[in-house]
Coordinates of C-alpha atoms and ligand atoms in Angstrom, one line a residue:
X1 CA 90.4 144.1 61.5
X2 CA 88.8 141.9 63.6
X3 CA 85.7 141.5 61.3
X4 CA 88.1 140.8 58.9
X5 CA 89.3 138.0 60.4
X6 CA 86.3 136.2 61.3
X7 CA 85.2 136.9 57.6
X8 CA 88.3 134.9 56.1
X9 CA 87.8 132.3 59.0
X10 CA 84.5 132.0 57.5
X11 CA 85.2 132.3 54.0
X12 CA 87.6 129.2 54.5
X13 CA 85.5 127.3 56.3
X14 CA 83.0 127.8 53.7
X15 CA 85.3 126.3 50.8
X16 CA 86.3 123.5 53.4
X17 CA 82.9 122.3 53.5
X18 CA 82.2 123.1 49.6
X19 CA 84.5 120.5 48.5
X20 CA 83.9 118.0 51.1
X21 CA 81.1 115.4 50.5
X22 CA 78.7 114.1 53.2
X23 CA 78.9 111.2 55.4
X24 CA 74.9 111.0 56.1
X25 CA 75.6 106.5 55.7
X26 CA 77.5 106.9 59.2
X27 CA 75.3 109.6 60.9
X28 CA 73.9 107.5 64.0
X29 CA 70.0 107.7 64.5
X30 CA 69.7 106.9 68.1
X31 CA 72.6 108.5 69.4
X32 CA 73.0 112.2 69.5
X33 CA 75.3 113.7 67.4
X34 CA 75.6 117.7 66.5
X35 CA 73.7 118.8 63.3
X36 CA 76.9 120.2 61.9
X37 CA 81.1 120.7 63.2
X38 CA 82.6 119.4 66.2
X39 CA 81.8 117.8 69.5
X40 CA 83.8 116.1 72.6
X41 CA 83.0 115.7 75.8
X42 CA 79.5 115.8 77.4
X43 CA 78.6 118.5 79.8
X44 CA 76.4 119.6 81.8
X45 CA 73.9 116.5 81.5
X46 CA 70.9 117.6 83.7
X47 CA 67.2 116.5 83.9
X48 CA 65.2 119.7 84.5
X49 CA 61.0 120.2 84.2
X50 CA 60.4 117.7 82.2
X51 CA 63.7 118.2 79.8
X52 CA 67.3 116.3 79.5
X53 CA 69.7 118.8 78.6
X54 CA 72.8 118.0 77.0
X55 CA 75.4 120.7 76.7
X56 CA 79.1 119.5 75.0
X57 CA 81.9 120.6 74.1
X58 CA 81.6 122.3 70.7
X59 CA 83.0 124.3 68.0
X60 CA 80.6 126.2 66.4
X61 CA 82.8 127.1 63.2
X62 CA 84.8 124.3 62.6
X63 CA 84.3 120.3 61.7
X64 CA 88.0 120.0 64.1
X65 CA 88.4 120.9 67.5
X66 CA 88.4 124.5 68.6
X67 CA 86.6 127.6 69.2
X68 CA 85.5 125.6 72.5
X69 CA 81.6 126.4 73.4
X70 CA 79.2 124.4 75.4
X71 CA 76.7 123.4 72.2
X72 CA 72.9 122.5 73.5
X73 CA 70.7 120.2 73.1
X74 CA 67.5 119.1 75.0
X75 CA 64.8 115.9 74.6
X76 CA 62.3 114.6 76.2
X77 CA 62.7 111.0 75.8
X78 CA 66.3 110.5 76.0
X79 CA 66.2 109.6 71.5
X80 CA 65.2 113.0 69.9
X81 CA 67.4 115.5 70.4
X82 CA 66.1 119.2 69.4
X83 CA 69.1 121.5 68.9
X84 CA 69.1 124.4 70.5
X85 CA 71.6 127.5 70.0
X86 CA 75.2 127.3 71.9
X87 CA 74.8 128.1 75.1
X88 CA 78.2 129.5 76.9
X89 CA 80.4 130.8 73.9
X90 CA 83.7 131.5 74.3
X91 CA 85.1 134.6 74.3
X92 CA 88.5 135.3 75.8
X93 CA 88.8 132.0 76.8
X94 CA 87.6 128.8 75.8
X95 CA 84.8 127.3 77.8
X96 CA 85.9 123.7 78.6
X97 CA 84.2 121.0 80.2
X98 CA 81.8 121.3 83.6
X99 CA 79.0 120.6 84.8
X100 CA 75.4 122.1 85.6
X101 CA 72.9 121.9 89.1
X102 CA 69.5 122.7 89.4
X103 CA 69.2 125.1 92.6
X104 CA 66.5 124.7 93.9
X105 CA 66.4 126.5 97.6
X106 CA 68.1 129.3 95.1
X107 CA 71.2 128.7 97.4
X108 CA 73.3 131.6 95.0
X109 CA 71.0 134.4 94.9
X110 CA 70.3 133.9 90.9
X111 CA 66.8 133.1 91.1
X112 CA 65.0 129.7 92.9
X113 CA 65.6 126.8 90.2
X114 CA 68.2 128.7 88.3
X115 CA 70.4 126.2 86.2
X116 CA 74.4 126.9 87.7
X117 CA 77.3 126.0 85.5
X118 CA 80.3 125.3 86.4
X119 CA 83.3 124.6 83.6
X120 CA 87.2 125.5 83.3
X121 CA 87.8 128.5 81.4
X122 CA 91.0 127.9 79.4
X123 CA 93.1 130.8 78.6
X124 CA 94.1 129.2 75.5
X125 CA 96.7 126.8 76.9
X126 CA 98.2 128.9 79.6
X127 CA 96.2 128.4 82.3
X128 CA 93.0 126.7 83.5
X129 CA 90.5 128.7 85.9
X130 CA 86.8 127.4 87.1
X131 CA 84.1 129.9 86.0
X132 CA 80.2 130.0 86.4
X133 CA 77.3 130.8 84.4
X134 CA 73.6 130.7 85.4
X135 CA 70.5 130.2 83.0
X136 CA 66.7 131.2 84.7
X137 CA 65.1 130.7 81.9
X138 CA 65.1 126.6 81.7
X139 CA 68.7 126.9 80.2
X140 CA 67.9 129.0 76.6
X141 CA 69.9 131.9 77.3
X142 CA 73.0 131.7 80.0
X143 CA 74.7 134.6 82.0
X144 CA 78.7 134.6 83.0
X145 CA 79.3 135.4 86.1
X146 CA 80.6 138.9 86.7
X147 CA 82.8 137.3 89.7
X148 CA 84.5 134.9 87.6
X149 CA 86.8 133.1 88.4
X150 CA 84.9 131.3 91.3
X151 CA 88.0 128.7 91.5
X152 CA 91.6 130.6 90.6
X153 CA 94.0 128.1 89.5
X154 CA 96.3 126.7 92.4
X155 CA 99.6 128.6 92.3
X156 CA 102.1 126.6 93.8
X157 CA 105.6 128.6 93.8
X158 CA 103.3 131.6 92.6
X159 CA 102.6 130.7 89.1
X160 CA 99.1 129.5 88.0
X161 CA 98.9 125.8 87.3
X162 CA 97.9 125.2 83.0
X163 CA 96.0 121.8 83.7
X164 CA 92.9 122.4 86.9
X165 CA 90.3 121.5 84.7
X166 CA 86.5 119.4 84.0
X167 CA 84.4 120.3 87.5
X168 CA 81.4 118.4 88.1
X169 CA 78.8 119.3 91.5
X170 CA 76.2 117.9 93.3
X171 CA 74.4 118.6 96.2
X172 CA 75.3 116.6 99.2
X173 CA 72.6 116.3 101.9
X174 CA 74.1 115.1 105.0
X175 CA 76.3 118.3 104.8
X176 CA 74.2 120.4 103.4
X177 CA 76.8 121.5 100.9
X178 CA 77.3 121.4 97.1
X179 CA 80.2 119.5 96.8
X180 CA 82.5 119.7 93.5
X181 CA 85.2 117.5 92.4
X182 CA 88.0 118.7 90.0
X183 CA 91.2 117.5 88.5
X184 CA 94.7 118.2 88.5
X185 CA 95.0 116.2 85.5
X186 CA 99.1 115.7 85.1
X187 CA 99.4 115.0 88.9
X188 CA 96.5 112.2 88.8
X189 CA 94.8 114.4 91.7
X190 CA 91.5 115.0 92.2
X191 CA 89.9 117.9 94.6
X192 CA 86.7 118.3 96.4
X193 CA 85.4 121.3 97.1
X194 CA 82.6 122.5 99.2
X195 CA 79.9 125.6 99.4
X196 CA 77.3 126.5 100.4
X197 CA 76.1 129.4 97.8
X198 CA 77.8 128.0 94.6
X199 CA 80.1 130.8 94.2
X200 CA 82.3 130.5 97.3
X201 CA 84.6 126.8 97.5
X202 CA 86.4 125.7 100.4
X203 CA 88.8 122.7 99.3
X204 CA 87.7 119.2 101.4
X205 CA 90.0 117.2 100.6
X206 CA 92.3 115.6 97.6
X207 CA 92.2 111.5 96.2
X208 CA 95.8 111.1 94.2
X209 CA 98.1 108.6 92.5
X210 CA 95.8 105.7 92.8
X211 CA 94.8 103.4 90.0
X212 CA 95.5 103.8 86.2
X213 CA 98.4 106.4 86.2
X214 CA 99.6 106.0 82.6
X215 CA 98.0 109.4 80.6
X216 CA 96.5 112.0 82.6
X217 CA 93.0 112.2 84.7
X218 CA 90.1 114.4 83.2
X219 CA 86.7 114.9 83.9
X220 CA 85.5 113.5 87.0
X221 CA 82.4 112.5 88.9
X222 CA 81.5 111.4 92.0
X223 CA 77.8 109.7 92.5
X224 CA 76.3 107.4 95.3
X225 CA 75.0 104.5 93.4
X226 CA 72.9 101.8 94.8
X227 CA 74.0 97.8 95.0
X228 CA 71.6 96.1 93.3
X229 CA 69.6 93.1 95.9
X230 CA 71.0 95.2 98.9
X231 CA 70.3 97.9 100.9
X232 CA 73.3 99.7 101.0
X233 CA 75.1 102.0 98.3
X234 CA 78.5 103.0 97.4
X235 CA 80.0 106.3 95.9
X236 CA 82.3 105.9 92.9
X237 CA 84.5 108.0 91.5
X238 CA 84.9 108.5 87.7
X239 CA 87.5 109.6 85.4
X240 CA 88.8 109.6 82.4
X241 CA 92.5 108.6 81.6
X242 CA 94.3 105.6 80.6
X243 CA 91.8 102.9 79.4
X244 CA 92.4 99.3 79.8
X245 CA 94.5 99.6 76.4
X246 CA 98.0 100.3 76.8
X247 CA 98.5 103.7 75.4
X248 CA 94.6 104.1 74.6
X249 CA 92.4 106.8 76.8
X250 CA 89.3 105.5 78.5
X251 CA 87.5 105.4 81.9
X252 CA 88.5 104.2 85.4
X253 CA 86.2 104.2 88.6
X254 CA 87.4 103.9 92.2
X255 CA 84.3 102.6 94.9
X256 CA 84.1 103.4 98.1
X257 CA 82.5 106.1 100.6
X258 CA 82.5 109.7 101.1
X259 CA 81.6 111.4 104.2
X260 CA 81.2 114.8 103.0
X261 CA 84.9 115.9 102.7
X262 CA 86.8 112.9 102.0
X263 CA 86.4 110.0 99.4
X264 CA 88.1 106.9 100.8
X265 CA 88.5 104.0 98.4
X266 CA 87.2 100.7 99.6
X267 CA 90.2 98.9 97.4
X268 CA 93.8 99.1 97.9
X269 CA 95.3 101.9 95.8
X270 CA 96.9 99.7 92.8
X271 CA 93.4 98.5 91.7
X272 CA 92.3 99.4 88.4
X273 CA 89.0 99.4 87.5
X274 CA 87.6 100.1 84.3
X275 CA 84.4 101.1 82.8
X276 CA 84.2 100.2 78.8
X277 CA 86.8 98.2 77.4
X278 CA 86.7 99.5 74.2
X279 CA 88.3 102.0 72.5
X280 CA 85.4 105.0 72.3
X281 CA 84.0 105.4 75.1
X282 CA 85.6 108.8 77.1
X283 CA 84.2 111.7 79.8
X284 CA 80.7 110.2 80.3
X285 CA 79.5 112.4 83.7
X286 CA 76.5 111.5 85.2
X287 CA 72.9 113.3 84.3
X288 CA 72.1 115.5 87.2
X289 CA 68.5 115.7 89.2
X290 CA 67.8 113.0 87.0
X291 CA 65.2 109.9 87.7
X292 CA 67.3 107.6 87.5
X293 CA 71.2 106.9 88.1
X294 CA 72.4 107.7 85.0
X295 CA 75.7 108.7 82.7
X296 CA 76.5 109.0 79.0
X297 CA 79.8 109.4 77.1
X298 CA 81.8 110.6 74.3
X299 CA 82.2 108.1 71.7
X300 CA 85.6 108.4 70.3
X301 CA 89.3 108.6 71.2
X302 CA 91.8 111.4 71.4
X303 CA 94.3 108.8 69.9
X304 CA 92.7 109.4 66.0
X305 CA 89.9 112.1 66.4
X306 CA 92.0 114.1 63.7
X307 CA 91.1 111.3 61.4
X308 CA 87.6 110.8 61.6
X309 CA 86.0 110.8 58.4
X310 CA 82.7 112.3 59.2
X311 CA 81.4 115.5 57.8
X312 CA 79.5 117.8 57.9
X313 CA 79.7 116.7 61.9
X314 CA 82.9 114.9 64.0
X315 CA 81.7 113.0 67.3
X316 CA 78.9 111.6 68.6
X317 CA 76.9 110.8 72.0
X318 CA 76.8 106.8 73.4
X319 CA 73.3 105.9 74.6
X320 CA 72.3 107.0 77.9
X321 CA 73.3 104.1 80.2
X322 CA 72.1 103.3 83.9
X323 CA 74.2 102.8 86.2
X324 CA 74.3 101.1 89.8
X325 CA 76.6 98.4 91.7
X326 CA 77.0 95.0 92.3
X327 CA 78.9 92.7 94.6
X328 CA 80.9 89.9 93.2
X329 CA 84.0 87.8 94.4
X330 CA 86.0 90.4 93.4
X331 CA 84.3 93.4 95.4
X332 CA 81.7 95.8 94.3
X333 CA 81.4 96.7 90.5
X334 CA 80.0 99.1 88.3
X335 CA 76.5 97.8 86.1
X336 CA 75.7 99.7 82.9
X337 CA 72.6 98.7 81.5
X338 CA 71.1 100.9 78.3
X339 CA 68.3 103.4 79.7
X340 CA 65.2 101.9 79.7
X341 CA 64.0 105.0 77.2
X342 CA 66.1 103.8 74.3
X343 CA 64.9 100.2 74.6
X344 CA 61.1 101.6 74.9
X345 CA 61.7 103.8 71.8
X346 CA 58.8 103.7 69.3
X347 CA 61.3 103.5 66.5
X348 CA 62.4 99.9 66.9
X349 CA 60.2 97.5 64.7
X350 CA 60.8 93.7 65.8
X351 CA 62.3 91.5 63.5
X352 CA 63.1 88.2 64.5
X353 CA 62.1 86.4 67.8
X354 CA 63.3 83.2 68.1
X355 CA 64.0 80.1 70.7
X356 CA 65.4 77.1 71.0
X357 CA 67.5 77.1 68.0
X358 CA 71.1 75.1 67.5
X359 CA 73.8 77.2 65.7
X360 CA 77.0 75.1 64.4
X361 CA 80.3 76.7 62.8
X362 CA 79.1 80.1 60.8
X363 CA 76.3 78.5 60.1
X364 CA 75.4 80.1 56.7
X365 CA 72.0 81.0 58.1
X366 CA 72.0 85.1 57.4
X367 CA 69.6 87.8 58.1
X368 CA 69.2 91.0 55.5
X369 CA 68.9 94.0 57.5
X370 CA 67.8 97.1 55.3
X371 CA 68.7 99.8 58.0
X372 CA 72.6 100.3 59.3
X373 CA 70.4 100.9 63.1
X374 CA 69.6 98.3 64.9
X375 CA 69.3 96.4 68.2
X376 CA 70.1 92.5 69.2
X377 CA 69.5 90.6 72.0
X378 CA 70.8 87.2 72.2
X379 CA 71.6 84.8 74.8
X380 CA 73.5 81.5 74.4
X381 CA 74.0 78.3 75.9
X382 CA 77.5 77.7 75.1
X383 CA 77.6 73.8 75.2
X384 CA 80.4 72.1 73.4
X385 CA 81.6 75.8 71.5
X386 CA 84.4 77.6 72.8
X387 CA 83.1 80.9 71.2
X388 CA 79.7 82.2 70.5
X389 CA 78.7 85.5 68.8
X390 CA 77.0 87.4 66.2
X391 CA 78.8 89.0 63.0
X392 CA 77.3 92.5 62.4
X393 CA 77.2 95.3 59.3
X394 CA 78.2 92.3 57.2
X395 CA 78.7 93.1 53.7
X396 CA 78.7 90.0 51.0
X397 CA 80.5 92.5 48.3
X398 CA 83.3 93.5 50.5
X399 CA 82.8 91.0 52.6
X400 CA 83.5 93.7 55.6
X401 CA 82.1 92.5 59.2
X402 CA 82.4 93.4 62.8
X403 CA 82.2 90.0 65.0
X404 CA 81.2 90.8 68.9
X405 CA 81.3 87.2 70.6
X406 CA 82.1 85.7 74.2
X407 CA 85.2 83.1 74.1
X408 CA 85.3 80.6 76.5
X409 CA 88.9 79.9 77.6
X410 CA 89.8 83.6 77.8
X411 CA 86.6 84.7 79.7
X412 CA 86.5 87.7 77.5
X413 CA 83.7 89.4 75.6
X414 CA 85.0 91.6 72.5
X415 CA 84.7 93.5 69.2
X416 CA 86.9 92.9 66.5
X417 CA 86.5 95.3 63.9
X418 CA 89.8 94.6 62.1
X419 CA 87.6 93.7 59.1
X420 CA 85.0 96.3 59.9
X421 CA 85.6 99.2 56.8
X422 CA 87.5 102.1 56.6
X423 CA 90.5 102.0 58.9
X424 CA 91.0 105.3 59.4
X425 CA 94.4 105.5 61.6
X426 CA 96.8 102.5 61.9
X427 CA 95.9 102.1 65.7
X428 CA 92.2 101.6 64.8
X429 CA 91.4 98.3 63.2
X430 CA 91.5 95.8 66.6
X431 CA 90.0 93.3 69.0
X432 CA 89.3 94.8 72.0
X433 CA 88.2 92.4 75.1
X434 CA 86.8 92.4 78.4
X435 CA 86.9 90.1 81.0
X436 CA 83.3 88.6 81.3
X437 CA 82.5 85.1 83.5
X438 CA 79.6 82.6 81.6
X439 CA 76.6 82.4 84.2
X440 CA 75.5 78.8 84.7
X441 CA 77.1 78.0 80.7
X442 CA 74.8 81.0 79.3
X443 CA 76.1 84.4 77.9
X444 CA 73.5 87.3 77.3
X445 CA 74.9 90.0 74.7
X446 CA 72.5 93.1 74.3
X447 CA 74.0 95.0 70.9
X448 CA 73.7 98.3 69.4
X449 CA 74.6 98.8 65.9
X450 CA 73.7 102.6 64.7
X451 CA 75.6 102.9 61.6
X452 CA 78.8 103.7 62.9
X453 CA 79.1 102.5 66.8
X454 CA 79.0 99.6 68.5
X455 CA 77.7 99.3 72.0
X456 CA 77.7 95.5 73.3
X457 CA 76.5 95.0 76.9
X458 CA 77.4 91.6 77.7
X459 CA 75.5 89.7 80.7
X460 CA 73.5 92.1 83.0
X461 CA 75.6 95.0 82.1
X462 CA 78.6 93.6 83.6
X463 CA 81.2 93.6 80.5
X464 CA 80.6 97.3 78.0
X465 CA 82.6 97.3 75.2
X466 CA 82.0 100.6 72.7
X467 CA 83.9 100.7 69.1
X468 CA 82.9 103.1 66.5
X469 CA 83.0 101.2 63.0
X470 CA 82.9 103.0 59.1
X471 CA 81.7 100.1 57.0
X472 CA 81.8 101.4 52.9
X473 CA 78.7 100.2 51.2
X474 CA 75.3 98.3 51.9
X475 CA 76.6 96.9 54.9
X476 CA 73.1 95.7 57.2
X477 CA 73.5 92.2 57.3
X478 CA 73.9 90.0 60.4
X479 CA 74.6 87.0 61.5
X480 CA 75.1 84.4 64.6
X481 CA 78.0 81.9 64.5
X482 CA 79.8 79.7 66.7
X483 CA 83.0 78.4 66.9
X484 CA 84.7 75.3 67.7
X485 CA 81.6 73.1 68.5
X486 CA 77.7 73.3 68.8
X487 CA 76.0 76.0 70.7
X488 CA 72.2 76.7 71.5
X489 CA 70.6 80.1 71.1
X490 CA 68.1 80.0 73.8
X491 CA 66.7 83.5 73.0
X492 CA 67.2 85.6 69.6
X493 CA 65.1 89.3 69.4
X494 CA 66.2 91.7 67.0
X495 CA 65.1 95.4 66.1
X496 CA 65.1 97.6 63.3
X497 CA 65.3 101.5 64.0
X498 CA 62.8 102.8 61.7
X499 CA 63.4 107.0 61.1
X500 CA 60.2 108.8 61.6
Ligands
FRU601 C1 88.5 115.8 77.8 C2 89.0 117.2 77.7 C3 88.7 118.0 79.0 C4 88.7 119.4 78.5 C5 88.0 119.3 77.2 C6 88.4 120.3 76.2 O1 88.2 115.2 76.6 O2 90.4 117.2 77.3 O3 89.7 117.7 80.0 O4 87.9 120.1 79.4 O5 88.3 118.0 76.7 O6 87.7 120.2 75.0

């Protein structure tokens, strides 16, 4: 019977994808995306022997959420990708979002540099448990624990709690521990855990009810990061909930320290930070054992995954980005610059380089891009305009565009893809700012087109924004513009991604 079923599961999947034509226009080239079906979150991001490993949630069946595996993938220069077989399947559960550490001192008994997983195991809605799995073969083939669950779901008034879900681990020196943090995502609580073996957890301590508390909080992190010209360092504390759009998921960080138990927030509790002000940028983790401080994300939102028109695969990686601190007026704040291995990539052929040149109202002057991939880095001297920018995946026959700029009044950076192509839920098509100050009259925007995302990183990494975009037809075309008086372009490079 059962053989049955997974036969006409098949069989309908099968006629699903018959009738369904490819979307290869909007498949990225520098960002990962699964070959074929499914993905959400990130897991698991580790740097191990000379390999990143990205697992994610997956569903090996389907082009729609379900089924939920950890898919694999692994590269060694952050760019190419080189899928590898699903690693943790589901079985009577689904295997939802974790994270992986490299034990090294073979602190659990499964084997000196054993890869240790860590993720929720959802019975199907009804309850949420924390499982393990272990990999000593450089993470091709993965055991699950025969112990499992390592983390039973809290069971206050005796009945299992249905939301515990997304740990993430590290080791933490000054204890001597690995410490995990884990969310109650409906009371906007997150727990630390400690252990010393990976298998047994003692809860530390709990952060609650601070910040955004509009949605729910999901998969956390917690990671010292460095403040950049200082000494010092801060830990922040990730998650994923409420965005900076009203109703609209995204990423919040708290900063502050952590002593080994307890995370302490350096800000008072209504302050809400956020990490990418646009729309598609959710449950980035940071990459474990890696060289550098670094996360990536999810690009897409819950609020109209249904109707993503990609096929034969539905969600897509952002670019690794680094990460560290800075201290402004305000306080401390998160950088995101785009890993140095994506902007080193031999793929990108230079284009243009220019200086020194005056840019007036849309200026007609117009560049022909062949590829839908590539990468511009601009900085302006604002002078008498009150808005500078560059218009992207312009297309003269439908005349679609997406327009990333800086305005000066508002302070804000943006994307406005209102006019960007297919509009594929009534909530899509917007302008979505972030606050962003001018430094000295100048604005630096670093931007990442790759078919159908957006990344802009405006100043030093100060302001992300992250929209995906479906532009119909030949759509490459590009273009600077001001707005509202004359501004200088004091330094223009662009490049093309070539495919191998
Ligand atoms: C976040 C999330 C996680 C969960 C996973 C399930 O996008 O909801 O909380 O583990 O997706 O796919």
């Amino acid at each position: 019977m059962k053989n049955l079923i997974l036969a006409l599961c098949l069989f309908v999947s099968y006629v699903g994808y018959a009738q369904q034509a490819s979307t290869e226009q909007w498949r990225p080239n520098f960002h990962f995306s699964p070959a074929k079906n499914w993905t959400n979150d990130p897991n698991g991001l580790v740097y191990h022997e000379g390999e990143w490993h990205i697992f994610y949630q997956y569903n090996p069946f389907e082009n729609k959420w379900g089924h939920m595996s950890w898919g694999h993938a692994v590269s060694k220069d952050l760019v190419n990708w080189e899928h590898l077989p699903v690693a943790i399947p589901e079985d009577s559960v689904w295997i939802f979002s974790g994270g992986v550490v490299i034990d090294k001192n073979n602190t659990s008994g499964f084997g000196a540099n054993s890869m240790v997983a860590i993720y929720t195991a959802d019975y199907h809605g009804k309850k949420e448990n924390q499982h393990l799995a272990y990999s000593t073969d450089k993470g091709r083939t993965w055991t699950k624990y025969k112990g499992n669950p390592i983390i039973p779901a809290p069971m206050p008034g005796g009945k299992a709690m249905k939301d515990f879900r997304d740990p993430n681990m590290f080791w933490h020196e000054p204890s001597k521990q690995w410490v995990m943090v884990v969310v109650l995502p409906l009371e906007f609580k997150a727990q630390f855990y400690g252990s010393k073996n990976l298998t047994n957890w003692t809860l530390l301590s709990e952060f609650s009810k601070q910040g955004d508390l509009r949605k729910m909080w999901e998969c956390p992190s917690l990671i010292e990061l460095p403040i950049e010209g200082e000494q010092g360092t801060r830990w922040v504390l990730m998650l994923s909930s409420n965005g900076p759009h009203q109703d609209f998921i995204g990423m919040q960080y708290f900063v502050g320290t952590f002593d080994g138990k307890t995370f302490t927030n350096d800000n008072p509790a209504d302050t809400k930070l956020y990490v990418d002000y646009g729309k598609d940028f959710y449950a980035a983790i940071p990459f474990y054992n890696a060289p550098k401080k670094s996360m990536l994300g999810w690009m897409a939102s819950w609020n109209y995954t249904d109707a993503l028109p990609t096929f034969p695969w539905k969600g897509q990686m952002s670019i690794p980005r680094e990460i560290s601190l800075k201290r402004t007026k305000e306080g401390v704040r998160l950088l995101q610059k785009p890993a140095e291995e994506v902007l080193k990539a031999k793929n990108w052929r230079g284009l243009v380089q220019m200086e020194e040149m005056g840019i007036e109202e849309d200026n007609g002057m117009m560049w022909q891009n062949q590829a839908g991939s590539y990468m511009i880095d601009v900085e302006f001297e604002l002078n008498g305009a009150r808005e500078v920018g560059v218009k992207v995946m312009k297309n003269p026959t439908n005349n679609q565009e997406t327009l990333i700029g800086y305005q000066k009044d508002s302070e804000q950076l943006y994307i406005n893809r209102i006019n960007s192509g297919k509009v594929i839920a009534p909530n899509f098509a917007s302008m979505d700012a972030s606050p962003m100050k001018e430094e000295r009259g100048t604005v630096r925007l670093l931007v990442f087109v790759d078919q159908s995302s957006i990344e802009v990183f405006g100043n030093e990494g100060e302001a992300v924004i992250t929209s995906l975009i479906f532009p119909e037809g030949n759509s490459g075309n590009w273009q600077l513009f001001s707005r509202g008086g004359r501004a200088k372009v004091t330094k223009l490079k662009v490049w093309e991604w070539q495919k191998d």
